[in-house]
Short mmCIF file of N, CA, C and O in Angstrom, two decimals:
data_model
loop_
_atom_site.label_atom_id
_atom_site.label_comp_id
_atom_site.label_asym_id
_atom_site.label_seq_id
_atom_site.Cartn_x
_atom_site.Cartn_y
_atom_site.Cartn_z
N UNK A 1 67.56 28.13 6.16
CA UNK A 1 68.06 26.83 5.77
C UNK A 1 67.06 26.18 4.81
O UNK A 1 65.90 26.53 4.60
N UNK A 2 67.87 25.01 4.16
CA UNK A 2 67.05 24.67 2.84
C UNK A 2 67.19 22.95 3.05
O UNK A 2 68.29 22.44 3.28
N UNK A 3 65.75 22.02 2.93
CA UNK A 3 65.78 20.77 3.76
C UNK A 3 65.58 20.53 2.40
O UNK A 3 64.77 21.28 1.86
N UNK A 4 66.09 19.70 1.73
CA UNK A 4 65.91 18.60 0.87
C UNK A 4 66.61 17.13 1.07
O UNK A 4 67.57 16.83 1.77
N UNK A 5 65.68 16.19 0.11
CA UNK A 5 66.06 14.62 0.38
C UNK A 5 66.13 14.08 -0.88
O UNK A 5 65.26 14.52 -1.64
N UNK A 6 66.86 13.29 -1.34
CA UNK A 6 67.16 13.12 -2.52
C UNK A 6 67.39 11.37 -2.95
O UNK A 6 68.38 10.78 -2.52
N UNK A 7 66.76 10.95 -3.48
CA UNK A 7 66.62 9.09 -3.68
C UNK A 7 68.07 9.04 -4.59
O UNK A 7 68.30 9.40 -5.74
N UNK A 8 68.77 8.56 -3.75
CA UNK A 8 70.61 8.08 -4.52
C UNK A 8 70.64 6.66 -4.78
O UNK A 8 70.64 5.79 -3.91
N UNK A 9 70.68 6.45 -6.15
CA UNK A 9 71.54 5.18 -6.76
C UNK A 9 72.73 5.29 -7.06
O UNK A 9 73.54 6.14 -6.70
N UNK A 10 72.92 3.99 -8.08
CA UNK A 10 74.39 3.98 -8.58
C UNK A 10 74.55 4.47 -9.72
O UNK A 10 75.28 3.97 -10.57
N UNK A 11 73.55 6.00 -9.94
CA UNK A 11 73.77 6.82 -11.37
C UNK A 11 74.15 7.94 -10.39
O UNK A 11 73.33 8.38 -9.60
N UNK A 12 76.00 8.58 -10.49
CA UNK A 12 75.77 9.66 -9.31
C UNK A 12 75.00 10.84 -10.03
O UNK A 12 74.80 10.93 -11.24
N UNK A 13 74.62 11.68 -9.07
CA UNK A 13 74.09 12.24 -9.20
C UNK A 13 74.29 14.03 -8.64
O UNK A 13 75.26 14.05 -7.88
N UNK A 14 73.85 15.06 -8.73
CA UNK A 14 74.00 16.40 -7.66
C UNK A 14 72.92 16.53 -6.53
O UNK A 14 71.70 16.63 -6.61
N UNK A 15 73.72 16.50 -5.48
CA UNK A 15 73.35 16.80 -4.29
C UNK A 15 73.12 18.59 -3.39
O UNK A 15 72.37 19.23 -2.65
N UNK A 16 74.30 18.64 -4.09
CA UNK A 16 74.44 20.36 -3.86
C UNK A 16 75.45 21.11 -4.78
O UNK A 16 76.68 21.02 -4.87
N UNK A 17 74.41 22.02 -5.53
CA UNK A 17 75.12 22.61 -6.49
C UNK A 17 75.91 23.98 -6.77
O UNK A 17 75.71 24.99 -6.09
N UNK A 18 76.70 23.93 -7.67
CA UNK A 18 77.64 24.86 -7.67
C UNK A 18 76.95 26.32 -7.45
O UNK A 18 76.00 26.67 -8.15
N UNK A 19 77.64 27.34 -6.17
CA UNK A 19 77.60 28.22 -6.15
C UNK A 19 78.35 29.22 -6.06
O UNK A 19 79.56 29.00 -6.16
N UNK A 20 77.98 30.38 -5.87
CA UNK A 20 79.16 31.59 -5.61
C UNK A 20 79.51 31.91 -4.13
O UNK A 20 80.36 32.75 -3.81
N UNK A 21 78.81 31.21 -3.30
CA UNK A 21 79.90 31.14 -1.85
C UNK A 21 80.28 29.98 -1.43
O UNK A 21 80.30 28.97 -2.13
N UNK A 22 80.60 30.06 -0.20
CA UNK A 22 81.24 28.92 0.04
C UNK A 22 80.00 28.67 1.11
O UNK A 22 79.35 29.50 1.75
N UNK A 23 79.92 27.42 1.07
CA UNK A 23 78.64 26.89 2.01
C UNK A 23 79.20 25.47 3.34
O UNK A 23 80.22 24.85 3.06
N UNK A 24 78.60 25.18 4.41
CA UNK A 24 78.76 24.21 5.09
C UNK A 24 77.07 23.73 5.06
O UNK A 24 76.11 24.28 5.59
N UNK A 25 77.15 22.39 4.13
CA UNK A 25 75.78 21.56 4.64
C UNK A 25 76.19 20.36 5.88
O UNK A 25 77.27 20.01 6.36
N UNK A 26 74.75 19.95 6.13
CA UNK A 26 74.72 18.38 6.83
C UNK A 26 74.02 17.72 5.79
O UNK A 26 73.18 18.14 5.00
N UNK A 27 74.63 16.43 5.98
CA UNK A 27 74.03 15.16 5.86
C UNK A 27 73.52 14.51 6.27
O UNK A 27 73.29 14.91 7.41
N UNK A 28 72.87 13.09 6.02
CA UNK A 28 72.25 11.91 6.88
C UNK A 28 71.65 11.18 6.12
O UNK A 28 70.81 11.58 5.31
N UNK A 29 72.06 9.75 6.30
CA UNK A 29 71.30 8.40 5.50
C UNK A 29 69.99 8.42 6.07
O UNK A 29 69.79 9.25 6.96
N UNK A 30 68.98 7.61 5.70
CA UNK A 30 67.96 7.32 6.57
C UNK A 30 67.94 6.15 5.98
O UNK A 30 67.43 5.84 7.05
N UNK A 31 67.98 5.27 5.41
CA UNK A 31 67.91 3.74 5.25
C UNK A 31 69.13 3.37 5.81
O UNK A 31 69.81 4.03 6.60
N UNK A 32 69.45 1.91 5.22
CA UNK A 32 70.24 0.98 6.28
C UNK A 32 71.47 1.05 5.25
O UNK A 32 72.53 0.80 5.82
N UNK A 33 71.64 1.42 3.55
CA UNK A 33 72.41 1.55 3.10
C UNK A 33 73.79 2.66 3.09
O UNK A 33 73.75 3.74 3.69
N UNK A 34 74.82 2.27 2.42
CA UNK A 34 75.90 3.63 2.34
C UNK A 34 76.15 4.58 1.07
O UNK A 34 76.60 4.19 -0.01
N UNK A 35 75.81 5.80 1.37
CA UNK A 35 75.69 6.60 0.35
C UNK A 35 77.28 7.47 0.06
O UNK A 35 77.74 8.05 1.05
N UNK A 36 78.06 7.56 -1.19
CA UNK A 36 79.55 8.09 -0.99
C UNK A 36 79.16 9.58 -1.78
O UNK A 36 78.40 9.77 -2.73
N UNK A 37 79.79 10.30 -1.19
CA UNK A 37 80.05 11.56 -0.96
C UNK A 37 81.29 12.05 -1.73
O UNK A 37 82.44 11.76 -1.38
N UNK A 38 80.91 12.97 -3.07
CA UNK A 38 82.39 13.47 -3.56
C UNK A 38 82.19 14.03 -4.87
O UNK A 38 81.09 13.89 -5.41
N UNK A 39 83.40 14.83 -5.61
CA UNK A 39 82.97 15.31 -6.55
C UNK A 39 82.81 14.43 -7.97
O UNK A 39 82.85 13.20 -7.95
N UNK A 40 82.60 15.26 -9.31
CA UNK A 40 82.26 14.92 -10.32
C UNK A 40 82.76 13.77 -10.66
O UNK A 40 82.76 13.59 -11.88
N UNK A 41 83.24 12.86 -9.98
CA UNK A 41 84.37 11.61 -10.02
C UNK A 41 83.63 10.79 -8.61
O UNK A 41 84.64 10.32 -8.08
N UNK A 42 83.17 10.63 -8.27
CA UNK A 42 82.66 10.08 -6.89
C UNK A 42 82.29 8.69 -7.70
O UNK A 42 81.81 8.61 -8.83
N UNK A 43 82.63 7.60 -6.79
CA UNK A 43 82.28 6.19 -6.94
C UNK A 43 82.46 5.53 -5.95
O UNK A 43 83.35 5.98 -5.22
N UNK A 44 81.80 4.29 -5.51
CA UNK A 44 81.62 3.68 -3.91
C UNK A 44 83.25 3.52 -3.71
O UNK A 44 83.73 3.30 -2.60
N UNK A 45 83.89 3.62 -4.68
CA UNK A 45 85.00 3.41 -4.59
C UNK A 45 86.32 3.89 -4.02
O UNK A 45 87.32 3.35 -3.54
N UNK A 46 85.71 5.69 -4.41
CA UNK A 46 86.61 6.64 -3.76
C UNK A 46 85.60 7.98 -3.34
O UNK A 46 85.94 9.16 -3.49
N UNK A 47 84.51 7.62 -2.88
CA UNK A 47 83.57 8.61 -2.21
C UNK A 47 83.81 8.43 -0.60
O UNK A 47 83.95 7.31 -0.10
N UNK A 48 83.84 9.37 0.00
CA UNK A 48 83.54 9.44 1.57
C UNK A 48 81.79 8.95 1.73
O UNK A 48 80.73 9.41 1.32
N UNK A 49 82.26 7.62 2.67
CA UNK A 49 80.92 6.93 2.90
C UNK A 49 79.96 7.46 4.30
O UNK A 49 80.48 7.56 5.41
N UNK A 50 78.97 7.66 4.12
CA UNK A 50 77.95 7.80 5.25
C UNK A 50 76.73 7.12 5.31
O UNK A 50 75.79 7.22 4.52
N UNK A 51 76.82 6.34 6.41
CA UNK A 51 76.04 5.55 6.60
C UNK A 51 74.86 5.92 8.13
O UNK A 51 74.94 6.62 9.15
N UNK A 52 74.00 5.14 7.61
CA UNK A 52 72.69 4.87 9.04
C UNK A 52 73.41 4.50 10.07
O UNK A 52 74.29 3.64 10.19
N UNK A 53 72.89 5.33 10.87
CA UNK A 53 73.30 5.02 12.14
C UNK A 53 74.78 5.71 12.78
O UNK A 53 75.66 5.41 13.58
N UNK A 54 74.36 7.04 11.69
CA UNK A 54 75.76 7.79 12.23
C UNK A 54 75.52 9.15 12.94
O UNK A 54 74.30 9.05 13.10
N UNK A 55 75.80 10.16 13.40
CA UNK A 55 75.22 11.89 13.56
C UNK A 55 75.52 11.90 12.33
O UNK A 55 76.16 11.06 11.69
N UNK A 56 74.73 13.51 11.79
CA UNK A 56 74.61 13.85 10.37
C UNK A 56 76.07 14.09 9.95
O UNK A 56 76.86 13.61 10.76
N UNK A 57 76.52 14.59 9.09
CA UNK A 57 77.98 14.69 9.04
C UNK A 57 77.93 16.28 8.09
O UNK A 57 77.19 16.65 7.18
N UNK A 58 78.92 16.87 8.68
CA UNK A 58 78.82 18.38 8.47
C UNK A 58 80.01 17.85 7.12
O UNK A 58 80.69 16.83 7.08
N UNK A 59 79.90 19.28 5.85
CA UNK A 59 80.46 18.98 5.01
C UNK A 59 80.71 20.57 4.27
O UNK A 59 79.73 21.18 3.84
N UNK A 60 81.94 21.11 4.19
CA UNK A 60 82.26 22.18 3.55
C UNK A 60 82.16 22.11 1.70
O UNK A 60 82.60 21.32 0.87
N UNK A 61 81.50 23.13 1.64
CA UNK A 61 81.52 22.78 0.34
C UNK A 61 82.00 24.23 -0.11
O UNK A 61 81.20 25.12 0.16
N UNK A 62 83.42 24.68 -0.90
CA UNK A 62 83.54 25.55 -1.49
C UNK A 62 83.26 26.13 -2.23
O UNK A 62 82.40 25.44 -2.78
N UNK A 63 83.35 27.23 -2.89
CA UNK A 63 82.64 28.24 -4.19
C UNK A 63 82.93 27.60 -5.12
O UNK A 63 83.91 26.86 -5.14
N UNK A 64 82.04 27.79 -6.16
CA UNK A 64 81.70 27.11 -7.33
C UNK A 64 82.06 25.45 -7.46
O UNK A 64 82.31 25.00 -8.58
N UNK A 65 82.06 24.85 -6.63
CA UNK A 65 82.19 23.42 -6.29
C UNK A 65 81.02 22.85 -6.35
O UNK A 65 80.11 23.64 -6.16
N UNK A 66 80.60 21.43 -6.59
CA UNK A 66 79.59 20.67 -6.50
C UNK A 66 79.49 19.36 -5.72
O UNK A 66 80.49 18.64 -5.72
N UNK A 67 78.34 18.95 -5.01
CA UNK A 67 78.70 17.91 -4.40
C UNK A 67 77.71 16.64 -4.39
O UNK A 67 76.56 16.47 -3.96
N UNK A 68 78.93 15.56 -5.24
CA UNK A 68 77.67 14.66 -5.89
C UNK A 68 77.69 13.17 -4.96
O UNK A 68 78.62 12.80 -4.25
N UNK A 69 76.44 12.45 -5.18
CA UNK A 69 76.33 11.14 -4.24
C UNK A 69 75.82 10.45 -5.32
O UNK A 69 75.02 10.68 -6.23
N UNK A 70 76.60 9.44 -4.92
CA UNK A 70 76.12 7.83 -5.28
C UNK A 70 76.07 6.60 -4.23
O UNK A 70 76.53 6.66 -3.09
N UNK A 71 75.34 5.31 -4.90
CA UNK A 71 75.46 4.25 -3.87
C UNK A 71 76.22 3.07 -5.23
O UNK A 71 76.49 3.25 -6.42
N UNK A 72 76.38 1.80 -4.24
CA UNK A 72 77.04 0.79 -4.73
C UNK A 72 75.41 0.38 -6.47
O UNK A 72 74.22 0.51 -6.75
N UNK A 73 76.73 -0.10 -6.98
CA UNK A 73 75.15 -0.98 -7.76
C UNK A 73 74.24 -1.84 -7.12
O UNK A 73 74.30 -2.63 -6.18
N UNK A 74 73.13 -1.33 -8.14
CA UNK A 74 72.01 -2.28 -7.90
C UNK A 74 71.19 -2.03 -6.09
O UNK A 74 70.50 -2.81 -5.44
N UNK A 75 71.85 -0.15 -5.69
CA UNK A 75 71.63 -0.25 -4.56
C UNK A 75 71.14 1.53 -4.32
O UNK A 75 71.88 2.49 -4.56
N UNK A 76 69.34 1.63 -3.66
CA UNK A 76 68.72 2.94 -3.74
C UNK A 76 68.85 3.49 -2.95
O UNK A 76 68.62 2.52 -2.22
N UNK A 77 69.09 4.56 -2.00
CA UNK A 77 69.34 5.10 -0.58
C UNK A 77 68.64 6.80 -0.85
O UNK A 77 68.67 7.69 -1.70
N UNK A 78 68.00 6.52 0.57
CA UNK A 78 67.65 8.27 0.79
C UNK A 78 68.67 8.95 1.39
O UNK A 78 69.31 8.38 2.27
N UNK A 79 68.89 9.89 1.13
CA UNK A 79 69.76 11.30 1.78
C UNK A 79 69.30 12.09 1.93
O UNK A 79 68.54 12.59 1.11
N UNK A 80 69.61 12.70 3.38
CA UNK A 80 68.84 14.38 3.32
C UNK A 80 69.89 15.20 3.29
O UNK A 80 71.04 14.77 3.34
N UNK A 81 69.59 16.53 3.20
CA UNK A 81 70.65 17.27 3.07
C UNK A 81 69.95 18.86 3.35
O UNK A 81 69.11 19.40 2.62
N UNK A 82 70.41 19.27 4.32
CA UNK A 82 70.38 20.46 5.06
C UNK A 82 71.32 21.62 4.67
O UNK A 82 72.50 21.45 4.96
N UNK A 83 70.99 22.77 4.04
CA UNK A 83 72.04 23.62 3.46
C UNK A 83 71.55 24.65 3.80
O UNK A 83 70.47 24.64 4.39
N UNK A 84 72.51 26.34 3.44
CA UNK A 84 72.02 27.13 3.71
C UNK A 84 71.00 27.84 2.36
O UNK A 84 71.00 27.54 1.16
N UNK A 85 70.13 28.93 3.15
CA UNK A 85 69.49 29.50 1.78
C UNK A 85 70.16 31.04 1.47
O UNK A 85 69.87 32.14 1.93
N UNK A 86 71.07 30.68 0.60
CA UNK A 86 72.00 32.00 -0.11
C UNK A 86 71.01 32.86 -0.88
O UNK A 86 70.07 32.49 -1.58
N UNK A 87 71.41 34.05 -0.60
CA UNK A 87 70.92 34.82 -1.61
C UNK A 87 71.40 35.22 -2.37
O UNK A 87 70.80 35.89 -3.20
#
């Protein structure tokens, strides 16, 4: 497994990137903010939100798919993100 944490604003950004299998990561906020969850189109608007104070949240991510996070404006949040290590 592969532990990374990643500082999310409201520039989205890649969280987990496109590969050739299909993968299941976790998630998890660690500040008090909500970070949205989704592809190349993700906005607080129409992202799946995860917030502090939740269990991590398991997340399929298919082949050659990407999976990007953002937060609201004017607003910084940590994420971790637990994946596998493909070879």
């Amino acid at each position: 497994m592969i532990s990374k944490s990643y500082s999310v604003t409201d520039a989205r950004q890649i969280v987990v990137a496109a590969d050739d299998q299909n993968r299941t990561v976790y998630v998890q906020i660690i500040g008090n903010s909500t970070v949205y969850l989704g592809g190349g189109d993700v906005t607080d608007s129409n992202g799946i939100p995860v917030a502090k104070h939740e269990a991590f949240h398991e997340i399929f991510v298919p082949t050659k798919q990407t999976l990007y996070a953002v937060c609201a404006s004017g607003v910084t949040e940590t994420l971790r993100v637990l994946l596998p290590a493909l070879d």
